[in-house]
Short mmCIF file of C-alpha atoms and ligand atoms in Angstrom, two decimals:
data_model
loop_
_atom_site.label_atom_id
_atom_site.label_comp_id
_atom_site.label_asym_id
_atom_site.label_seq_id
_atom_site.Cartn_x
_atom_site.Cartn_y
_atom_site.Cartn_z
CA MET A 23 19.99 8.48 -171.45
CA SER A 24 20.23 4.96 -169.99
CA LYS A 25 23.60 3.68 -168.95
CA LEU A 26 25.62 1.99 -171.67
CA GLY A 27 26.32 -1.72 -172.22
CA LEU A 28 29.46 -2.92 -174.00
CA TYR A 29 29.60 -6.10 -176.06
CA VAL A 30 33.09 -7.40 -176.91
CA HIS A 31 33.36 -10.09 -179.59
CA ILE A 32 36.08 -12.75 -179.42
CA PRO A 33 35.75 -14.64 -182.71
CA PHE A 34 37.92 -17.68 -181.97
CA CYS A 35 36.88 -21.29 -181.35
CA ARG A 36 38.95 -24.43 -181.00
CA GLN A 37 36.77 -26.18 -183.54
CA LYS A 38 33.55 -25.31 -185.30
CA CYS A 39 30.45 -26.96 -183.83
CA LEU A 40 28.30 -28.71 -186.42
CA TYR A 41 25.27 -26.45 -185.97
CA CYS A 42 27.06 -23.11 -185.64
CA ASP A 43 26.75 -20.19 -188.04
CA PHE A 44 28.07 -17.52 -185.66
CA ALA A 45 31.01 -15.33 -186.60
CA SER A 46 33.61 -17.65 -185.11
CA TYR A 47 36.69 -19.26 -186.59
CA ALA A 48 38.79 -22.32 -185.76
CA SER A 49 42.54 -22.73 -186.39
CA SER A 50 43.18 -19.01 -186.03
CA GLU A 51 45.48 -18.97 -183.00
CA HIS A 52 48.05 -17.02 -185.04
CA LEU A 53 45.57 -14.10 -184.99
CA PHE A 54 45.12 -13.96 -181.21
CA VAL A 55 47.72 -11.24 -180.71
CA PRO A 56 47.00 -9.07 -183.77
CA TYR A 57 43.27 -9.30 -183.09
CA THR A 58 43.72 -8.22 -179.47
CA THR A 59 45.88 -5.29 -180.62
CA ALA A 60 43.22 -4.19 -183.12
CA LEU A 61 40.41 -4.67 -180.61
CA CYS A 62 42.22 -2.61 -177.96
CA GLN A 63 42.79 0.11 -180.54
CA GLN A 64 39.07 0.18 -181.33
CA ILE A 65 38.27 0.21 -177.59
CA THR A 66 40.55 3.22 -177.13
CA ASP A 67 39.01 5.06 -180.10
CA GLN A 68 35.40 4.36 -179.13
CA GLY A 69 35.99 4.95 -175.44
CA GLY A 70 37.48 8.36 -176.19
CA MET A 71 34.24 9.37 -177.91
CA LEU A 72 31.89 7.91 -175.30
CA ARG A 73 33.75 8.72 -172.11
CA ASN A 74 30.85 10.89 -170.90
CA LEU A 75 28.54 7.84 -170.72
CA THR A 76 28.57 5.47 -167.76
CA VAL A 77 28.91 1.78 -168.54
CA ASP A 78 27.07 -0.61 -166.24
CA THR A 79 27.35 -3.89 -168.17
CA VAL A 80 30.08 -5.55 -170.22
CA TYR A 81 29.52 -8.82 -172.07
CA ILE A 82 32.49 -10.65 -173.59
CA GLY A 83 31.04 -13.15 -176.04
CA GLY A 84 32.03 -15.13 -179.06
CA GLY A 85 33.20 -17.42 -180.34
CA THR A 86 34.88 -18.78 -177.27
CA PRO A 87 36.40 -15.96 -175.20
CA SER A 88 37.81 -18.51 -172.76
CA ILE A 89 40.32 -19.83 -175.30
CA LEU A 90 42.13 -16.51 -175.39
CA PRO A 91 45.32 -16.60 -173.29
CA LEU A 92 44.82 -14.87 -169.96
CA SER A 93 47.40 -12.16 -170.68
CA LEU A 94 45.37 -11.08 -173.74
CA MET A 95 42.05 -11.11 -171.85
CA ASP A 96 43.73 -9.06 -169.15
CA GLN A 97 44.86 -6.58 -171.80
CA ILE A 98 41.31 -6.29 -173.18
CA VAL A 99 39.69 -5.75 -169.78
CA ALA A 100 42.38 -3.22 -168.78
CA SER A 101 41.83 -1.40 -172.05
CA LEU A 102 38.06 -1.26 -171.45
CA ARG A 103 38.63 0.16 -167.96
CA ALA A 104 41.14 2.73 -169.23
CA SER A 105 38.92 3.92 -172.07
CA PHE A 106 35.34 3.79 -170.79
CA THR A 107 33.74 5.00 -167.57
CA ILE A 108 32.83 1.62 -166.09
CA GLU A 109 30.88 1.58 -162.82
CA ALA A 110 32.48 -0.21 -159.89
CA GLU A 111 29.35 -2.38 -159.61
CA ALA A 112 29.16 -3.16 -163.34
CA GLU A 113 28.19 -6.67 -164.42
CA ILE A 114 31.12 -8.07 -166.41
CA SER A 115 30.12 -11.35 -168.08
CA MET A 116 32.22 -13.73 -170.09
CA GLU A 117 31.17 -16.73 -172.14
CA ALA A 118 33.23 -19.83 -171.51
CA ASN A 119 33.42 -23.29 -173.00
CA PRO A 120 33.72 -25.88 -170.20
CA GLY A 121 36.48 -27.63 -172.14
CA THR A 122 38.75 -24.57 -172.09
CA VAL A 123 39.00 -23.56 -168.44
CA THR A 124 41.08 -24.70 -165.51
CA LYS A 125 40.70 -23.79 -161.86
CA GLU A 126 43.75 -21.51 -162.13
CA LYS A 127 42.37 -19.74 -165.19
CA LEU A 128 39.02 -19.13 -163.50
CA VAL A 129 40.74 -17.70 -160.41
CA ALA A 130 42.74 -15.39 -162.68
CA LEU A 131 39.62 -14.31 -164.63
CA LYS A 132 37.94 -13.41 -161.35
CA THR A 133 41.02 -11.41 -160.37
CA ILE A 134 40.97 -9.33 -163.56
CA GLY A 135 37.35 -8.37 -162.88
CA ILE A 136 35.09 -10.86 -164.64
CA ASN A 137 32.16 -11.33 -162.23
CA ARG A 138 29.70 -13.43 -164.24
CA LEU A 139 30.33 -16.59 -166.26
CA SER A 140 28.11 -18.11 -168.90
CA PHE A 141 29.10 -21.71 -169.61
CA GLY A 142 28.14 -23.17 -172.99
CA VAL A 143 27.27 -26.58 -171.55
CA GLN A 144 24.51 -27.30 -174.13
CA SER A 145 23.95 -30.87 -172.91
CA PHE A 146 24.84 -33.25 -170.08
CA ASP A 147 24.89 -36.24 -172.41
CA ASP A 148 28.27 -37.08 -173.97
CA GLN A 149 26.69 -38.71 -177.01
CA LEU A 150 24.56 -35.62 -177.71
CA LEU A 151 27.60 -33.37 -177.28
CA SER A 152 29.49 -35.48 -179.76
CA ASN A 153 26.54 -35.33 -182.19
CA LEU A 154 26.84 -31.53 -182.04
CA GLY A 155 30.60 -31.53 -182.58
CA ARG A 156 31.26 -29.91 -179.21
CA ILE A 157 34.84 -30.11 -177.88
CA HIS A 158 33.88 -30.80 -174.27
CA CYS A 159 32.26 -33.64 -172.34
CA THR A 160 29.91 -33.73 -169.36
CA LYS A 161 32.76 -34.18 -166.89
CA ASP A 162 34.32 -30.92 -168.15
CA SER A 163 31.04 -29.10 -167.43
CA TYR A 164 30.85 -30.42 -163.88
CA LEU A 165 34.45 -29.47 -163.20
CA ALA A 166 34.15 -26.04 -164.82
CA VAL A 167 31.13 -25.06 -162.71
CA GLU A 168 32.68 -26.49 -159.55
CA HIS A 169 35.92 -24.60 -160.20
CA ALA A 170 34.02 -21.40 -160.94
CA TYR A 171 32.36 -21.52 -157.52
CA ALA A 172 35.69 -22.38 -155.89
CA ALA A 173 37.23 -19.37 -157.64
CA GLY A 174 34.63 -17.14 -155.98
CA PHE A 175 32.11 -16.67 -158.80
CA THR A 176 28.56 -16.44 -157.48
CA ASN A 177 26.94 -15.54 -160.77
CA VAL A 178 27.19 -18.60 -163.01
CA SER A 179 24.89 -19.30 -165.95
CA ILE A 180 24.51 -22.48 -167.96
CA ASP A 181 23.36 -22.71 -171.59
CA LEU A 182 21.41 -25.82 -172.56
CA MET A 183 19.78 -26.93 -175.80
CA TYR A 184 16.76 -29.07 -176.66
CA GLY A 185 15.48 -30.67 -179.84
CA LEU A 186 18.92 -32.23 -180.37
CA PRO A 187 19.67 -35.23 -182.59
CA GLY A 188 19.30 -38.31 -180.40
CA GLN A 189 17.69 -36.43 -177.47
CA THR A 190 14.58 -37.81 -175.74
CA VAL A 191 12.04 -35.96 -173.60
CA HIS A 192 13.00 -38.01 -170.57
CA GLY A 193 16.69 -37.41 -171.25
CA PHE A 194 16.17 -33.66 -171.53
CA VAL A 195 14.33 -33.53 -168.21
CA ARG A 196 17.28 -35.33 -166.62
CA GLU A 197 19.61 -32.73 -168.15
CA LEU A 198 17.55 -29.90 -166.67
CA GLU A 199 17.78 -31.63 -163.29
CA GLN A 200 21.55 -31.96 -163.68
CA ALA A 201 21.89 -28.25 -164.42
CA VAL A 202 19.81 -27.36 -161.39
CA ALA A 203 21.75 -29.78 -159.18
CA LEU A 204 24.90 -27.81 -160.01
CA GLY A 205 23.40 -24.84 -158.18
CA THR A 206 23.32 -22.47 -161.14
CA ASN A 207 21.36 -19.26 -160.60
CA HIS A 208 20.73 -18.69 -164.32
CA LEU A 209 19.81 -20.95 -167.23
CA SER A 210 19.47 -20.08 -170.92
CA VAL A 211 17.72 -22.84 -172.86
CA TYR A 212 17.45 -22.76 -176.64
CA GLY A 213 15.85 -25.06 -179.17
CA LEU A 214 18.23 -26.28 -181.89
CA LYS A 215 17.82 -24.38 -185.15
CA LEU A 216 19.24 -25.88 -188.31
CA GLU A 217 21.06 -22.96 -189.89
CA GLU A 218 21.45 -23.17 -193.63
CA GLY A 219 24.80 -24.49 -194.81
CA THR A 220 25.93 -25.90 -191.47
CA PRO A 221 27.02 -29.57 -191.47
CA LEU A 222 24.01 -30.52 -189.33
CA ALA A 223 21.56 -28.85 -191.75
CA VAL A 224 23.24 -30.56 -194.70
CA ALA A 225 23.04 -33.95 -192.99
CA TYR A 226 19.35 -33.35 -192.25
CA GLU A 227 18.60 -32.41 -195.87
CA ARG A 228 20.28 -35.64 -196.98
CA GLY A 229 18.14 -37.67 -194.60
CA LEU A 230 21.15 -38.60 -192.48
CA LEU A 231 20.06 -36.90 -189.28
CA GLY A 232 17.25 -37.94 -186.97
CA LEU A 233 15.70 -35.18 -184.86
CA PRO A 234 12.96 -35.32 -182.21
CA ASP A 235 9.60 -34.78 -183.93
CA GLU A 236 7.46 -31.69 -183.35
CA ALA A 237 5.41 -33.29 -180.54
CA GLU A 238 8.56 -34.40 -178.71
CA GLU A 239 10.14 -30.99 -179.07
CA GLU A 240 6.98 -29.35 -177.74
CA ALA A 241 6.97 -31.79 -174.82
CA MET A 242 10.57 -30.78 -174.02
CA TYR A 243 9.55 -27.13 -174.08
CA ASP A 244 6.54 -27.81 -171.84
CA GLN A 245 8.64 -29.76 -169.35
CA MET A 246 11.18 -26.94 -169.21
CA THR A 247 8.62 -24.18 -168.66
CA ALA A 248 6.89 -26.19 -165.91
CA PHE A 249 9.94 -27.59 -164.12
CA LEU A 250 12.31 -24.61 -163.89
CA PRO A 251 9.90 -22.08 -162.32
CA ALA A 252 8.71 -24.78 -159.92
CA ILE A 253 12.19 -25.01 -158.42
CA GLY A 254 12.71 -21.23 -158.26
CA LEU A 255 14.34 -20.45 -161.60
CA VAL A 256 11.86 -17.85 -162.76
CA ARG A 257 11.37 -17.30 -166.45
CA TYR A 258 12.13 -13.67 -167.30
CA GLU A 259 12.54 -13.96 -171.07
CA ILE A 260 11.43 -16.52 -173.66
CA SER A 261 14.64 -18.57 -173.30
CA ASN A 262 16.01 -17.35 -169.96
CA PHE A 263 15.38 -18.41 -166.37
CA ALA A 264 16.96 -17.00 -163.21
CA ARG A 265 16.73 -16.87 -159.47
CA PRO A 266 15.29 -13.41 -158.68
CA GLY A 267 18.08 -10.84 -158.82
CA SER A 268 20.32 -12.99 -161.04
CA GLU A 269 18.87 -11.98 -164.42
CA CYS A 270 21.54 -11.05 -166.97
CA ARG A 271 21.59 -7.26 -166.81
CA HIS A 272 23.41 -6.95 -170.12
CA ASN A 273 20.93 -9.03 -172.11
CA LEU A 274 18.05 -7.14 -170.51
CA LYS A 275 19.43 -4.03 -172.19
CA TYR A 276 18.74 -5.55 -175.61
CA TRP A 277 15.14 -6.35 -174.73
CA HIS A 278 14.60 -3.01 -173.01
CA TYR A 279 15.76 -1.12 -176.10
CA GLU A 280 18.66 0.45 -174.22
CA PRO A 281 21.93 1.56 -175.82
CA TYR A 282 24.92 -0.72 -176.25
CA VAL A 283 28.18 -0.50 -178.12
CA GLY A 284 29.75 -3.48 -179.86
CA LEU A 285 33.52 -3.85 -180.12
CA GLY A 286 35.41 -6.31 -182.30
CA CYS A 287 34.68 -7.96 -185.61
CA ALA A 288 31.02 -8.82 -186.31
CA ALA A 289 29.87 -6.90 -183.23
CA HIS A 290 26.69 -4.80 -183.34
CA SER A 291 25.90 -1.45 -181.73
CA PHE A 292 22.69 0.40 -180.97
CA LEU A 293 23.20 4.01 -179.97
CA LYS A 294 21.04 7.11 -180.42
CA GLY A 295 18.62 5.24 -182.71
CA GLU A 296 21.39 4.07 -185.02
CA ARG A 297 22.33 0.44 -185.57
CA LYS A 298 25.70 -0.56 -186.94
CA SER A 299 27.80 -3.68 -187.29
CA TYR A 300 31.46 -4.28 -187.96
CA ILE A 301 33.30 -6.32 -190.59
CA THR A 302 32.84 -10.05 -189.99
CA GLY A 303 36.23 -11.40 -191.11
CA ILE A 304 39.01 -11.30 -188.52
CA GLU A 305 41.82 -10.39 -190.91
CA GLU A 306 39.76 -7.74 -192.70
CA TYR A 307 38.88 -6.22 -189.34
CA ILE A 308 42.52 -6.18 -188.19
CA LYS A 309 43.60 -4.61 -191.49
CA ALA A 310 40.94 -1.89 -191.35
CA ILE A 311 41.89 -0.90 -187.80
CA ALA A 312 45.63 -0.98 -188.59
CA ASN A 313 45.11 1.26 -191.63
CA GLY A 314 42.95 3.69 -189.69
CA ASP A 315 39.94 2.78 -191.89
CA SER A 316 36.45 2.38 -190.54
CA PRO A 317 35.62 -1.24 -189.63
CA ILE A 318 31.89 -0.54 -190.06
CA ALA A 319 30.14 -2.97 -192.43
CA MET A 320 26.57 -1.73 -191.99
CA LYS A 321 24.98 1.38 -190.59
CA GLU A 322 21.27 2.17 -190.55
CA ILE A 323 18.80 4.44 -188.89
CA LEU A 324 15.53 2.57 -188.55
CA THR A 325 12.36 4.18 -189.84
CA GLU A 326 9.83 5.11 -187.20
CA SER A 327 7.60 2.10 -187.98
CA GLU A 328 10.61 -0.26 -187.91
CA SER A 329 11.68 1.19 -184.56
CA MET A 330 8.19 0.75 -183.15
CA ALA A 331 8.01 -2.89 -184.28
CA GLU A 332 11.45 -3.58 -182.90
CA PHE A 333 10.68 -1.96 -179.57
CA ILE A 334 7.46 -3.98 -179.27
CA PHE A 335 8.86 -7.38 -180.09
CA LEU A 336 12.02 -6.95 -178.04
CA ALA A 337 9.91 -5.96 -175.02
CA LEU A 338 7.51 -8.84 -175.63
CA ARG A 339 10.36 -11.32 -175.34
CA THR A 340 10.42 -10.52 -171.63
CA VAL A 341 7.83 -11.82 -169.20
CA GLN A 342 7.23 -8.26 -168.06
CA GLY A 343 6.25 -7.31 -171.61
CA MET A 344 5.76 -3.80 -172.98
CA GLU A 345 4.61 -0.75 -171.06
CA PHE A 346 2.16 1.46 -172.91
CA ALA A 347 3.49 4.59 -171.19
CA GLU A 348 7.05 3.79 -172.32
CA TYR A 349 5.83 3.30 -175.89
CA LYS A 350 4.13 6.71 -175.75
CA ARG A 351 7.20 8.33 -174.24
CA LEU A 352 9.44 7.00 -177.00
CA PHE A 353 7.20 7.40 -180.03
CA LYS A 354 4.91 10.26 -178.94
CA THR A 355 1.87 8.34 -180.08
CA ASP A 356 -0.77 6.09 -178.59
CA PHE A 357 -0.22 2.34 -178.96
CA PHE A 358 -3.95 1.52 -179.23
CA SER A 359 -4.68 3.97 -182.02
CA GLN A 360 -1.92 2.34 -184.06
CA PHE A 361 -2.19 -1.32 -183.20
CA GLY A 362 -5.73 -1.63 -181.81
CA GLU A 363 -6.84 -4.07 -184.53
CA VAL A 364 -3.69 -6.19 -184.31
CA LEU A 365 -4.08 -6.32 -180.56
CA SER A 366 -7.71 -7.50 -180.74
CA LYS A 367 -6.77 -10.25 -183.16
CA LEU A 368 -3.85 -11.44 -181.01
CA LYS A 369 -6.06 -11.40 -177.92
CA ARG A 370 -8.71 -13.49 -179.70
CA GLN A 371 -5.96 -15.97 -180.55
CA LYS A 372 -4.96 -15.99 -176.86
CA LEU A 373 -1.40 -15.03 -177.77
CA VAL A 374 -1.21 -11.81 -175.74
CA ALA A 375 -2.83 -10.30 -172.67
CA THR A 376 -3.05 -6.74 -171.34
CA ASP A 377 -3.91 -4.74 -168.27
CA ALA A 378 -4.14 -0.98 -167.96
CA ASN A 379 -0.36 -0.56 -168.13
CA ARG A 380 1.18 -3.43 -170.05
CA LEU A 381 1.00 -5.85 -172.93
CA TRP A 382 2.62 -9.28 -172.54
CA LEU A 383 2.76 -12.70 -174.17
CA THR A 384 0.58 -15.44 -172.72
CA GLU A 385 2.07 -18.91 -172.22
CA ARG A 386 0.77 -19.76 -175.68
CA GLY A 387 2.24 -16.51 -177.03
CA MET A 388 5.65 -17.40 -175.58
CA LYS A 389 5.52 -20.70 -177.43
CA PHE A 390 4.47 -19.13 -180.73
CA GLY A 391 6.26 -15.80 -180.33
CA ASN A 392 7.03 -15.43 -184.03
CA LEU A 393 3.31 -15.26 -184.86
CA VAL A 394 3.03 -12.28 -182.55
CA PHE A 395 6.22 -10.53 -183.63
CA CYS A 396 5.28 -10.67 -187.34
CA SER A 397 1.99 -8.93 -186.59
CA PHE A 398 3.77 -5.72 -185.62
CA LEU A 399 6.09 -5.52 -188.60
CA PRO A 400 5.44 -2.75 -191.13
CA ASP A 401 3.98 -3.98 -194.47
S1 LIG B 20 31.69 -22.89 -179.37
FE1 LIG B 20 29.92 -21.58 -179.83
S2 LIG B 20 30.68 -20.03 -181.28
FE2 LIG B 20 32.20 -21.70 -181.20
S3 LIG B 20 31.66 -23.01 -182.91
FE3 LIG B 20 30.64 -23.85 -181.09
S4 LIG B 20 28.60 -22.88 -181.07
FE4 LIG B 20 29.89 -21.72 -182.50
#
């Protein structure tokens, strides 16, 4: 079995961004301590059962993990180390909001063992940040990255967004240049999605929000996919670019169909073909753990055809694509006999390409990935 990844969910944010529908909550500081206690209990319980597996990646995400007081983050990391078999060379990532870190805090995070930071910068334009309801400004992002390097971090990622209200193609290119100028070795770049019920989606439905049109958004995408590889940030997944060797090892596990265990409210796990997720609400999660009840909200074993589709489209998100031999090893059947017709159609549409060993998305396929992914879903 592959080595295990751990995902730890910290569901707190200082304020809710206007586009966000993640499991994150503002004004919940009173739950920091009880949540950490419950989380550490779950870590102990799960670790006891999985001690025989070696962990090589840990990802602390949210929410905004960086708003948790250092003593609590220290407690969580110590609990992970005490309960799981974590490799000395494991990648231990933490998401951080640039508006929530100081130089001292970053030094302390490095000391407790965090060795990769992912900063939710999203934009280098203060007006755009304000349009999104972010709590930080551009100056915070510059300082946060600078302080991270000064603290000894060498693995620093930046998240950016495009297709934002008020954003122009020229402005976005400048933002990409600013990210690169900071010396980051990893960039995740996502297009804005209007999630139902969020304030931004509501404003859009009411005609109160101007967004770049489709052609402008496509131009932003094209600029990004041309510019970043040209300066050495190689695309390795639809939305992710890295200097060779700096790819996020934890996220690669998801796309490579490898096992991971989620810890904390709203976290997901994938282990031995079973997917499960935990209760979304913080208080409900704390109560379940305190009462010794199961915090599981959903558990499912995918059917064979669902597993096949999932394996294919997760692999296709990566530039490397899907290996036919790996498909055969996992599902004991030949890819071509099952998906030969689908494959021919997608090739005619110039969405995918193959050689003797692999299937991958073309540039066009990367842009219209959903068209490809749907083709492999069971009826
Ligand atoms: S910081 Fe991230 S998780 Fe928190 S509200 Fe904003 S987008 Fe959502």
